[in-house]
Each structure stands twice: as structure tokens, then as C-alpha cells.
PDB file of C-alpha atoms and ligand atoms in Angstrom:
ATOM      1  CA  MET O   1      -0.058  -0.022   0.035  1.00 82.00           C
ATOM      2  CA  LEU O   2       1.400   3.455  -0.914  1.00 91.00           C
ATOM      3  CA  SER O   3       1.195   6.168   1.796  1.00 93.00           C
ATOM      4  CA  LYS O   4      -1.016   9.029   0.826  1.00 94.00           C
ATOM      5  CA  TYR O   5      -1.250  12.685   1.858  1.00 96.00           C
ATOM      6  CA  ILE O   6      -3.981  15.134   0.731  1.00 97.00           C
ATOM      7  CA  ILE O   7      -3.570  18.858   0.714  1.00 97.00           C
ATOM      8  CA  LYS O   8      -6.992  20.673   0.240  1.00 98.00           C
ATOM      9  CA  LEU O   9      -6.672  24.451  -0.866  1.00 98.00           C
ATOM     10  CA  GLU O  10      -9.317  26.947  -1.327  1.00 98.00           C
ATOM     11  CA  SER O  11      -7.512  28.966  -4.053  1.00 98.00           C
ATOM     12  CA  VAL O  12      -4.109  28.703  -5.719  1.00 98.00           C
ATOM     13  CA  SER O  13      -2.493  29.828  -8.976  1.00 98.00           C
ATOM     14  CA  SER O  14      -1.900  26.353 -10.221  1.00 98.00           C
ATOM     15  CA  THR O  15      -1.831  23.103  -8.290  1.00 98.00           C
ATOM     16  CA  ASN O  16       1.133  21.943 -10.503  1.00 98.00           C
ATOM     17  CA  ASP O  17       3.067  25.012  -9.425  1.00 98.00           C
ATOM     18  CA  TYR O  18       2.184  24.474  -5.709  1.00 98.00           C
ATOM     19  CA  ALA O  19       3.233  20.963  -6.087  1.00 97.00           C
ATOM     20  CA  ARG O  20       6.542  22.024  -7.527  1.00 97.00           C
ATOM     21  CA  GLU O  21       7.172  24.291  -4.384  1.00 96.00           C
ATOM     22  CA  ILE O  22       6.385  21.461  -2.060  1.00 94.00           C
ATOM     23  CA  LEU O  23       8.857  19.210  -3.904  1.00 93.00           C
ATOM     24  CA  LYS O  24      11.554  21.885  -3.619  1.00 91.00           C
ATOM     25  CA  ASN O  25      10.977  22.172   0.188  1.00 88.00           C
ATOM     26  CA  GLU O  26      10.769  18.393   0.494  1.00 82.00           C
ATOM     27  CA  ALA O  27       7.915  19.081   2.840  1.00 80.00           C
ATOM     28  CA  TYR O  28       5.986  15.822   2.553  1.00 88.00           C
ATOM     29  CA  LYS O  29       7.385  12.310   2.533  1.00 86.00           C
ATOM     30  CA  SER O  30       4.287  10.126   1.580  1.00 92.00           C
ATOM     31  CA  ASP O  31       4.471   8.066  -1.494  1.00 93.00           C
ATOM     32  CA  ILE O  32       1.691  10.040  -3.094  1.00 96.00           C
ATOM     33  CA  VAL O  33       0.901  13.624  -2.226  1.00 97.00           C
ATOM     34  CA  TYR O  34      -2.372  15.081  -3.716  1.00 97.00           C
ATOM     35  CA  VAL O  35      -2.902  18.733  -3.827  1.00 98.00           C
ATOM     36  CA  THR O  36      -6.490  19.649  -4.702  1.00 98.00           C
ATOM     37  CA  THR O  37      -8.149  23.036  -4.885  1.00 98.00           C
ATOM     38  CA  ASN O  38     -11.542  24.738  -5.428  1.00 98.00           C
ATOM     39  CA  GLU O  39      -9.991  27.297  -7.673  1.00 98.00           C
ATOM     40  CA  GLN O  40      -7.102  27.991  -9.797  1.00 98.00           C
ATOM     41  CA  THR O  41      -6.265  31.602 -10.875  1.00 98.00           C
ATOM     42  CA  LYS O  42      -3.602  30.458 -13.473  1.00 98.00           C
ATOM     43  CA  GLY O  43      -4.432  27.011 -14.354  1.00 98.00           C
ATOM     44  CA  ARG O  44      -2.208  25.625 -17.046  1.00 98.00           C
ATOM     45  CA  GLY O  45      -2.956  23.263 -19.906  1.00 96.00           C
ATOM     46  CA  GLN O  46      -0.718  21.560 -22.298  1.00 94.00           C
ATOM     47  CA  VAL O  47       1.335  23.573 -24.882  1.00 88.00           C
ATOM     48  CA  GLY O  48       1.097  26.723 -22.786  1.00 89.00           C
ATOM     49  CA  ASN O  49      -2.777  26.845 -22.937  1.00 93.00           C
ATOM     50  CA  ILE O  50      -4.800  28.145 -20.024  1.00 95.00           C
ATOM     51  CA  TRP O  51      -6.863  25.506 -18.249  1.00 97.00           C
ATOM     52  CA  GLU O  52     -10.331  26.944 -17.577  1.00 96.00           C
ATOM     53  CA  SER O  53     -12.355  25.631 -14.646  1.00 98.00           C
ATOM     54  CA  ASN O  54     -15.100  27.304 -12.802  1.00 98.00           C
ATOM     55  CA  LYS O  55     -14.557  27.725  -8.969  1.00 98.00           C
ATOM     56  CA  GLY O  56     -15.803  24.642  -7.118  1.00 98.00           C
ATOM     57  CA  GLU O  57     -17.333  22.897 -10.084  1.00 98.00           C
ATOM     58  CA  ASN O  58     -14.591  20.548 -11.200  1.00 98.00           C
ATOM     59  CA  ILE O  59     -11.689  18.625 -10.000  1.00 98.00           C
ATOM     60  CA  THR O  60      -8.423  20.457 -10.269  1.00 98.00           C
ATOM     61  CA  CYS O  61      -5.524  18.612  -8.561  1.00 98.00           C
ATOM     62  CA  SER O  62      -1.988  17.605  -8.817  1.00 98.00           C
ATOM     63  CA  ILE O  63      -0.341  14.417  -7.696  1.00 98.00           C
ATOM     64  CA  ILE O  64       3.285  14.135  -6.680  1.00 97.00           C
ATOM     65  CA  ILE O  65       5.024  10.849  -7.036  1.00 96.00           C
ATOM     66  CA  ARG O  66       8.648   9.916  -6.635  1.00 93.00           C
ATOM     67  CA  PRO O  67       8.986   6.851  -8.846  1.00 89.00           C
ATOM     68  CA  ASN O  68      12.725   6.666  -8.880  1.00 77.00           C
ATOM     69  CA  MET O  69      12.829   3.098 -10.406  1.00 80.00           C
ATOM     70  CA  ILE O  70      11.131   4.332 -13.602  1.00 91.00           C
ATOM     71  CA  GLU O  71      13.727   4.887 -16.439  1.00 93.00           C
ATOM     72  CA  ILE O  72      13.191   8.059 -18.578  1.00 93.00           C
ATOM     73  CA  ALA O  73      12.648   5.690 -21.525  1.00 93.00           C
ATOM     74  CA  ASP O  74       9.615   4.352 -19.746  1.00 93.00           C
ATOM     75  CA  GLN O  75       8.197   7.504 -18.718  1.00 94.00           C
ATOM     76  CA  PHE O  76       4.971   7.061 -20.903  1.00 95.00           C
ATOM     77  CA  ASN O  77       3.988   4.275 -18.473  1.00 95.00           C
ATOM     78  CA  ILE O  78       3.120   6.959 -15.949  1.00 96.00           C
ATOM     79  CA  SER O  79       0.729   8.585 -18.492  1.00 97.00           C
ATOM     80  CA  ILE O  80      -0.799   5.159 -19.259  1.00 97.00           C
ATOM     81  CA  ALA O  81      -1.318   4.451 -15.568  1.00 97.00           C
ATOM     82  CA  VAL O  82      -2.923   7.642 -14.858  1.00 98.00           C
ATOM     83  CA  SER O  83      -5.151   7.817 -18.023  1.00 98.00           C
ATOM     84  CA  LEU O  84      -6.318   4.238 -17.270  1.00 98.00           C
ATOM     85  CA  ALA O  85      -7.144   5.074 -13.674  1.00 98.00           C
ATOM     86  CA  ILE O  86      -9.244   8.065 -14.603  1.00 98.00           C
ATOM     87  CA  ALA O  87     -10.970   6.272 -17.666  1.00 98.00           C
ATOM     88  CA  SER O  88     -11.795   3.305 -15.522  1.00 98.00           C
ATOM     89  CA  VAL O  89     -13.459   5.551 -12.925  1.00 98.00           C
ATOM     90  CA  LEU O  90     -15.579   7.487 -15.628  1.00 98.00           C
ATOM     91  CA  GLU O  91     -16.554   4.244 -17.313  1.00 98.00           C
ATOM     92  CA  GLU O  92     -18.460   3.387 -14.165  1.00 97.00           C
ATOM     93  CA  TYR O  93     -20.677   6.386 -14.946  1.00 97.00           C
ATOM     94  CA  LEU O  94     -20.665   6.846 -18.736  1.00 96.00           C
ATOM     95  CA  PRO O  95     -20.486   4.884 -21.936  1.00 97.00           C
ATOM     96  CA  GLY O  96     -18.072   6.122 -24.704  1.00 98.00           C
ATOM     97  CA  VAL O  97     -14.942   6.920 -22.602  1.00 98.00           C
ATOM     98  CA  SER O  98     -11.730   6.718 -24.394  1.00 98.00           C
ATOM     99  CA  ILE O  99      -8.075   7.945 -24.187  1.00 98.00           C
ATOM    100  CA  LYS O 100      -6.956  10.405 -26.843  1.00 98.00           C
ATOM    101  CA  TRP O 101      -3.153   9.986 -27.187  1.00 98.00           C
ATOM    102  CA  PRO O 102      -1.215  10.816 -25.289  1.00 97.00           C
ATOM    103  CA  ASN O 103      -3.456  11.381 -22.196  1.00 95.00           C
ATOM    104  CA  ASP O 104      -6.658  13.290 -22.802  1.00 97.00           C
ATOM    105  CA  ILE O 105      -9.824  11.522 -21.612  1.00 98.00           C
ATOM    106  CA  TYR O 106     -12.695  11.790 -24.148  1.00 98.00           C
ATOM    107  CA  VAL O 107     -16.432  10.963 -24.025  1.00 98.00           C
ATOM    108  CA  ARG O 108     -17.180  10.127 -27.637  1.00 97.00           C
ATOM    109  CA  ASN O 109     -15.601  13.191 -29.374  1.00 97.00           C
ATOM    110  CA  ASN O 110     -15.420  15.587 -26.389  1.00 98.00           C
ATOM    111  CA  LYS O 111     -12.852  16.165 -23.931  1.00 98.00           C
ATOM    112  CA  ILE O 112     -13.757  15.569 -20.170  1.00 98.00           C
ATOM    113  CA  CYS O 113     -10.311  15.459 -18.691  1.00 98.00           C
ATOM    114  CA  GLY O 114      -6.775  16.947 -19.399  1.00 98.00           C
ATOM    115  CA  ILE O 115      -3.617  15.760 -17.767  1.00 98.00           C
ATOM    116  CA  LEU O 116      -0.381  17.678 -17.517  1.00 98.00           C
ATOM    117  CA  ILE O 117       2.626  15.695 -16.442  1.00 97.00           C
ATOM    118  CA  GLU O 118       5.803  17.412 -15.451  1.00 97.00           C
ATOM    119  CA  ASN O 119       8.819  15.144 -14.738  1.00 95.00           C
ATOM    120  CA  SER O 120      12.066  15.967 -13.030  1.00 94.00           C
ATOM    121  CA  LEU O 121      14.901  13.710 -13.941  1.00 93.00           C
ATOM    122  CA  ILE O 122      17.884  12.379 -12.095  1.00 92.00           C
ATOM    123  CA  GLY O 123      20.458  10.381 -14.238  1.00 92.00           C
ATOM    124  CA  SER O 124      18.505   8.031 -16.371  1.00 93.00           C
ATOM    125  CA  CYS O 125      15.463   7.973 -13.950  1.00 94.00           C
ATOM    126  CA  ILE O 126      12.441  10.066 -13.055  1.00 95.00           C
ATOM    127  CA  GLU O 127      13.122  11.508  -9.775  1.00 94.00           C
ATOM    128  CA  SER O 128       9.578  13.166  -9.309  1.00 95.00           C
ATOM    129  CA  SER O 129       6.599  13.473 -11.420  1.00 97.00           C
ATOM    130  CA  ILE O 130       3.798  16.136 -10.919  1.00 98.00           C
ATOM    131  CA  ILE O 131       0.571  14.864 -12.435  1.00 98.00           C
ATOM    132  CA  GLY O 132      -1.801  17.689 -12.959  1.00 98.00           C
ATOM    133  CA  ILE O 133      -5.542  16.624 -13.595  1.00 98.00           C
ATOM    134  CA  GLY O 134      -8.372  18.847 -14.616  1.00 98.00           C
ATOM    135  CA  LEU O 135     -11.629  16.791 -14.703  1.00 98.00           C
ATOM    136  CA  ASN O 136     -14.783  18.514 -15.609  1.00 98.00           C
ATOM    137  CA  VAL O 137     -17.508  17.470 -13.259  1.00 98.00           C
ATOM    138  CA  ASN O 138     -20.357  19.950 -12.790  1.00 98.00           C
ATOM    139  CA  GLN O 139     -19.375  22.736 -15.143  1.00 98.00           C
ATOM    140  CA  THR O 140     -21.897  23.047 -18.079  1.00 98.00           C
ATOM    141  CA  LYS O 141     -20.809  26.281 -19.723  1.00 98.00           C
ATOM    142  CA  PHE O 142     -17.439  26.683 -21.247  1.00 97.00           C
ATOM    143  CA  SER O 143     -15.685  29.573 -23.155  1.00 96.00           C
ATOM    144  CA  ALA O 144     -16.381  29.429 -26.771  1.00 96.00           C
ATOM    145  CA  SER O 145     -12.630  29.235 -27.283  1.00 93.00           C
ATOM    146  CA  ILE O 146     -12.487  25.754 -25.750  1.00 94.00           C
ATOM    147  CA  PRO O 147     -12.755  23.361 -28.765  1.00 92.00           C
ATOM    148  CA  ASN O 148     -14.903  20.478 -27.541  1.00 96.00           C
ATOM    149  CA  PRO O 149     -15.452  20.362 -23.652  1.00 98.00           C
ATOM    150  CA  THR O 150     -17.718  18.127 -21.817  1.00 98.00           C
ATOM    151  CA  SER O 151     -18.315  17.290 -18.177  1.00 98.00           C
ATOM    152  CA  LEU O 152     -20.127  14.569 -16.246  1.00 98.00           C
ATOM    153  CA  ALA O 153     -22.997  16.931 -15.593  1.00 98.00           C
ATOM    154  CA  ILE O 154     -23.310  17.719 -19.416  1.00 98.00           C
ATOM    155  CA  GLU O 155     -23.298  14.019 -20.242  1.00 98.00           C
ATOM    156  CA  LEU O 156     -25.424  12.748 -17.395  1.00 98.00           C
ATOM    157  CA  LYS O 157     -27.771  15.719 -16.726  1.00 97.00           C
ATOM    158  CA  ASN O 158     -26.916  15.443 -13.064  1.00 97.00           C
ATOM    159  CA  TYR O 159     -24.703  17.081 -10.526  1.00 97.00           C
ATOM    160  CA  PHE O 160     -22.008  15.176  -8.566  1.00 98.00           C
ATOM    161  CA  ASN O 161     -20.271  15.728  -5.180  1.00 98.00           C
ATOM    162  CA  ILE O 162     -16.840  16.775  -6.031  1.00 98.00           C
ATOM    163  CA  ASP O 163     -15.185  15.121  -2.977  1.00 97.00           C
ATOM    164  CA  ASP O 164     -16.729  11.760  -3.807  1.00 98.00           C
ATOM    165  CA  ILE O 165     -15.446  11.781  -7.354  1.00 98.00           C
ATOM    166  CA  PHE O 166     -12.023  12.960  -6.106  1.00 98.00           C
ATOM    167  CA  THR O 167     -11.909  10.004  -3.647  1.00 98.00           C
ATOM    168  CA  LEU O 168     -12.655   7.576  -6.399  1.00 98.00           C
ATOM    169  CA  ILE O 169     -10.123   9.164  -8.748  1.00 98.00           C
ATOM    170  CA  SER O 170      -7.298   9.481  -6.055  1.00 97.00           C
ATOM    171  CA  ASN O 171      -7.812   5.847  -4.864  1.00 97.00           C
ATOM    172  CA  LYS O 172      -7.758   4.512  -8.412  1.00 97.00           C
ATOM    173  CA  ILE O 173      -4.638   6.365  -9.204  1.00 97.00           C
ATOM    174  CA  ALA O 174      -2.901   5.095  -6.057  1.00 96.00           C
ATOM    175  CA  LEU O 175      -3.892   1.551  -7.133  1.00 96.00           C
ATOM    176  CA  TYR O 176      -2.548   1.947 -10.799  1.00 96.00           C
ATOM    177  CA  MET O 177       0.619   3.563  -9.444  1.00 95.00           C
ATOM    178  CA  SER O 178       1.284   0.689  -6.881  1.00 94.00           C
ATOM    179  CA  ARG O 179       0.807  -1.758  -9.843  1.00 93.00           C
ATOM    180  CA  LEU O 180       3.306   0.253 -11.890  1.00 92.00           C
ATOM    181  CA  TYR O 181       5.894   0.204  -9.072  1.00 89.00           C
ATOM    182  CA  ASN O 182       5.369  -3.574  -8.285  1.00 88.00           C
ATOM    183  CA  ALA O 183       5.838  -4.401 -12.066  1.00 82.00           C
ATOM    184  CA  GLU O 184       2.240  -5.545 -12.286  1.00 85.00           C
ATOM    185  CA  SER O 185       1.663  -3.316 -15.308  1.00 83.00           C
ATOM    186  CA  ALA O 186       2.353  -5.908 -17.957  1.00 87.00           C
ATOM    187  CA  GLY O 187      -1.246  -5.492 -19.186  1.00 93.00           C
ATOM    188  CA  PHE O 188      -1.350  -1.708 -19.112  1.00 95.00           C
ATOM    189  CA  LYS O 189      -0.357  -1.177 -22.715  1.00 95.00           C
ATOM    190  CA  ASN O 190      -3.045  -3.523 -24.070  1.00 96.00           C
ATOM    191  CA  GLU O 191      -5.592  -1.993 -21.809  1.00 97.00           C
ATOM    192  CA  TYR O 192      -4.455   1.560 -23.105  1.00 98.00           C
ATOM    193  CA  LEU O 193      -4.707   0.337 -26.760  1.00 98.00           C
ATOM    194  CA  LYS O 194      -8.255  -0.961 -26.149  1.00 98.00           C
ATOM    195  CA  LYS O 195      -9.283   2.426 -25.059  1.00 98.00           C
ATOM    196  CA  LEU O 196      -7.229   4.442 -27.586  1.00 98.00           C
ATOM    197  CA  TYR O 197      -9.437   7.175 -29.310  1.00 98.00           C
ATOM    198  CA  LEU O 198      -9.864   6.539 -33.089  1.00 98.00           C
ATOM    199  CA  LYS O 199      -7.695   3.466 -33.088  1.00 98.00           C
ATOM    200  CA  GLY O 200      -8.276   1.507 -36.215  1.00 98.00           C
ATOM    201  CA  GLU O 201     -10.392   4.187 -37.810  1.00 97.00           C
ATOM    202  CA  LYS O 202      -9.509   6.200 -40.910  1.00 98.00           C
ATOM    203  CA  SER O 203      -8.946   9.831 -39.630  1.00 98.00           C
ATOM    204  CA  ASN O 204      -7.397  12.987 -40.770  1.00 98.00           C
ATOM    205  CA  PHE O 205      -4.098  14.349 -39.259  1.00 98.00           C
ATOM    206  CA  LYS O 206      -1.651  17.238 -39.713  1.00 97.00           C
ATOM    207  CA  ALA O 207       2.093  16.892 -39.230  1.00 97.00           C
ATOM    208  CA  GLY O 208       4.040  20.122 -39.667  1.00 95.00           C
ATOM    209  CA  SER O 209       2.285  21.591 -42.735  1.00 96.00           C
ATOM    210  CA  ILE O 210       1.198  18.178 -44.277  1.00 96.00           C
ATOM    211  CA  PHE O 211      -2.299  17.021 -44.012  1.00 97.00           C
ATOM    212  CA  PHE O 212      -2.904  13.331 -44.393  1.00 97.00           C
ATOM    213  CA  GLU O 213      -5.357  10.578 -43.870  1.00 98.00           C
ATOM    214  CA  GLY O 214      -4.185   7.643 -41.747  1.00 98.00           C
ATOM    215  CA  ILE O 215      -5.125   4.951 -39.279  1.00 98.00           C
ATOM    216  CA  ILE O 216      -3.822   4.840 -35.662  1.00 98.00           C
ATOM    217  CA  GLU O 217      -2.305   1.403 -35.157  1.00 98.00           C
ATOM    218  CA  GLY O 218      -0.907   1.800 -31.604  1.00 97.00           C
ATOM    219  CA  ILE O 219       2.023   3.250 -29.647  1.00 97.00           C
ATOM    220  CA  ASN O 220       5.658   2.354 -29.736  1.00 96.00           C
ATOM    221  CA  GLU O 221       7.828   1.350 -26.672  1.00 94.00           C
ATOM    222  CA  TYR O 222       8.496   5.071 -26.010  1.00 95.00           C
ATOM    223  CA  GLY O 223       4.794   6.077 -26.225  1.00 96.00           C
ATOM    224  CA  MET O 224       5.008   7.649 -29.642  1.00 97.00           C
ATOM    225  CA  ILE O 225       1.876   7.288 -31.558  1.00 98.00           C
ATOM    226  CA  GLU O 226       2.039   4.930 -34.725  1.00 98.00           C
ATOM    227  CA  ILE O 227      -0.231   6.096 -37.617  1.00 98.00           C
ATOM    228  CA  ARG O 228      -0.338   4.221 -40.994  1.00 98.00           C
ATOM    229  CA  GLU O 229      -0.671   6.699 -43.916  1.00 98.00           C
ATOM    230  CA  CYS O 230      -3.532   5.570 -46.077  1.00 97.00           C
ATOM    231  CA  ILE O 231      -1.963   6.163 -49.579  1.00 96.00           C
ATOM    232  CA  SER O 232       1.610   5.166 -49.166  1.00 97.00           C
ATOM    233  CA  ARG O 233       0.784   2.512 -46.257  1.00 97.00           C
ATOM    234  CA  THR O 234       3.839   3.760 -44.508  1.00 97.00           C
ATOM    235  CA  LEU O 235       3.736   3.402 -40.694  1.00 98.00           C
ATOM    236  CA  MET O 236       4.709   6.706 -39.101  1.00 98.00           C
ATOM    237  CA  GLN O 237       5.734   7.432 -35.678  1.00 98.00           C
ATOM    238  CA  PHE O 238       5.125  10.841 -33.912  1.00 98.00           C
ATOM    239  CA  GLY O 239       6.008  12.311 -30.572  1.00 96.00           C
ATOM    240  CA  PHE O 240       3.915  14.723 -28.537  1.00 92.00           C
ATOM    241  CA  LYS O 241       3.071  17.935 -30.448  1.00 91.00           C
ATOM    242  CA  GLU O 242       4.371  16.438 -33.755  1.00 96.00           C
ATOM    243  CA  VAL O 243       0.904  15.453 -34.930  1.00 97.00           C
ATOM    244  CA  GLU O 244      -2.515  16.986 -34.643  1.00 95.00           C
ATOM    245  CA  TYR O 245      -5.951  15.361 -35.090  1.00 94.00           C
ATOM    246  CA  ILE O 246      -8.099  17.141 -37.653  1.00 94.00           C
ATOM    247  CA  HIS O 247     -11.841  16.742 -36.907  1.00 77.00           C
TER     248      HIS O 247
HETATM  249  C1  BTN U 301      -4.550  19.761 -20.884  1.00 85.08           C
HETATM  250  O1  BTN U 301      -4.332  20.942 -21.467  1.00 85.08           O
HETATM  251  O2  BTN U 301      -5.229  18.997 -21.479  1.00 85.08           O
HETATM  252  C2  BTN U 301      -3.954  19.602 -19.571  1.00 85.08           C
HETATM  253  C3  BTN U 301      -4.876  20.332 -18.503  1.00 85.08           C
HETATM  254  C4  BTN U 301      -4.251  20.028 -17.153  1.00 85.08           C
HETATM  255  C5  BTN U 301      -5.099  20.859 -16.111  1.00 85.08           C
HETATM  256  C6  BTN U 301      -4.691  20.662 -14.629  1.00 85.08           C
HETATM  257  S1  BTN U 301      -5.869  21.356 -13.597  1.00 85.08           S
HETATM  258  C7  BTN U 301      -4.751  20.941 -12.301  1.00 85.08           C
HETATM  259  C8  BTN U 301      -3.310  21.022 -12.732  1.00 85.08           C
HETATM  260  N1  BTN U 301      -2.916  22.435 -12.429  1.00 85.08           N
HETATM  261  C9  BTN U 301      -2.708  23.047 -13.635  1.00 85.08           C
HETATM  262  O3  BTN U 301      -2.392  24.298 -13.725  1.00 85.08           O
HETATM  263  N2  BTN U 301      -2.971  22.278 -14.605  1.00 85.08           N
HETATM  264  C10 BTN U 301      -3.338  21.045 -14.261  1.00 85.08           C
END
């Protein structure tokens, strides 16, 4: 069993930034430290985006782990474990849950959860990992600039107790992390592939300035996505930010 510590804040700029400060000060020694807040004033998304979340309506939290036995080359396993944990909780409520590579959680074609993982490295291993999670629970109105948001409330026409959902998510992540640490993660990649958004379906992508039609076949050993281009039948591999999905 991994030891856990939960810090609940009313308001903070970003739980990922708060988590970074805690790590610097080495303040908490538990295996997993959760920082959760009602409000972020500068919530961060991937690729420098802002993460929008109405006060008190959603889960905005960061999880600190120190997985010093995970090699840098295997760091995508952290993404896999966290995505699977969240997807499996949501599946208890909803049909149509999938994982959009690398680690967005989707309900059909809409995004319900974003994950921002920031790793610190030591030698060839991961010294610490801050896993930021923004899960839309009760928010039903989003800025027009957010491409395709959804939430549990939008999907299920019902409101949920944020603390209850947080407990389910935090326990499930602890479970998946302990499996990862105890080398019980052999099946994770297959579980991830089964839930991979658009896998096996002809879809449109953009890499640099090139648009192409392809079929997602899977991920390679480093977590890069593998897409077979439809015309040439070439199997291409892309890292994060190297390819975009075009809807
Ligand atoms: C994404 O763009 O999909 C990633 C979103 C991550 C948002 C969460 S909310 C809690 C944590 N703190 C942040 O500032 N960002 C992450």
C-alpha cells in the first residue's frame, strides 16, 4: 500500500506550481501527495494553454510521485497508468469513454479531462513527477474558445459531489501507481490500446504543414503514436506535439 497525503486548498494559482514548491522544500514524504483546490487563478494546460475551470465545479488537482525506479525511456508508463485510472472511474458512470493519445480523456468526441505531467529527472530515471489533472464534473458552460469540452454534468444531466469523485479518482490512481511500481503493469499497454481514441479508424491528421489521412495502429515502446498513412501505407511514428488530429 502506498502512503497518501492530501492537501486541500481553497484557491491557488496552479496546483502543479504549488506541487513544484512542495517538492523543492521536501515538505511531505508520503509516496503520493495530492494537492487539490476549489479554484485556480492561473491553471495551466498543455502547450502553454490556459486551463479553464469554474470555481468549485470541477476537480483540479496535482499528484506528486517519486517513482525513482522508472527509467526516462519508460516515462510514458506514468501517462498510461494515470489515464487508465481516470478512464476506468469514468466508465463506471458513462459509456463512450476513451483515451486520446497521449493522455486526454474523451467521451465520444469531447474532452472531459486533461492531464499535464511534469517530470524531474535524475540520471536516467524519473526523480519526481507532478501529474496535474483537470476533470470537468459539474461545469456546463465553457468559453467558446475551448474546442470540444464536456463534463459529467453535461453528459449525465446530473450534478455530482466533487469530494466523492475526487476520492474515487485518487484511490484508483494510487492503485494503478502501486501496480506500476510493483511491476504488475504488463497488461497496461493492451488496456490502453483498447481504449485508444480513433484506433483502427480512418482519420485526418496534420504533421507540420502536411495534411494526411491515416489509421492509428498503436504506440511504440516510447509512447510515440503509430499512424499508418493511407495512400503510401507507411507506418509513421510521432512524438507529442508532432501530429494533430483534424476533425
Ligand atoms: C490539458 O491541457 O489537457 C492539460 C490540463 C491540465 C489541467 C490541470 S488542472 C490541475 C493542474 N494544475 C494546472 O495548472 N494544470 C493541471
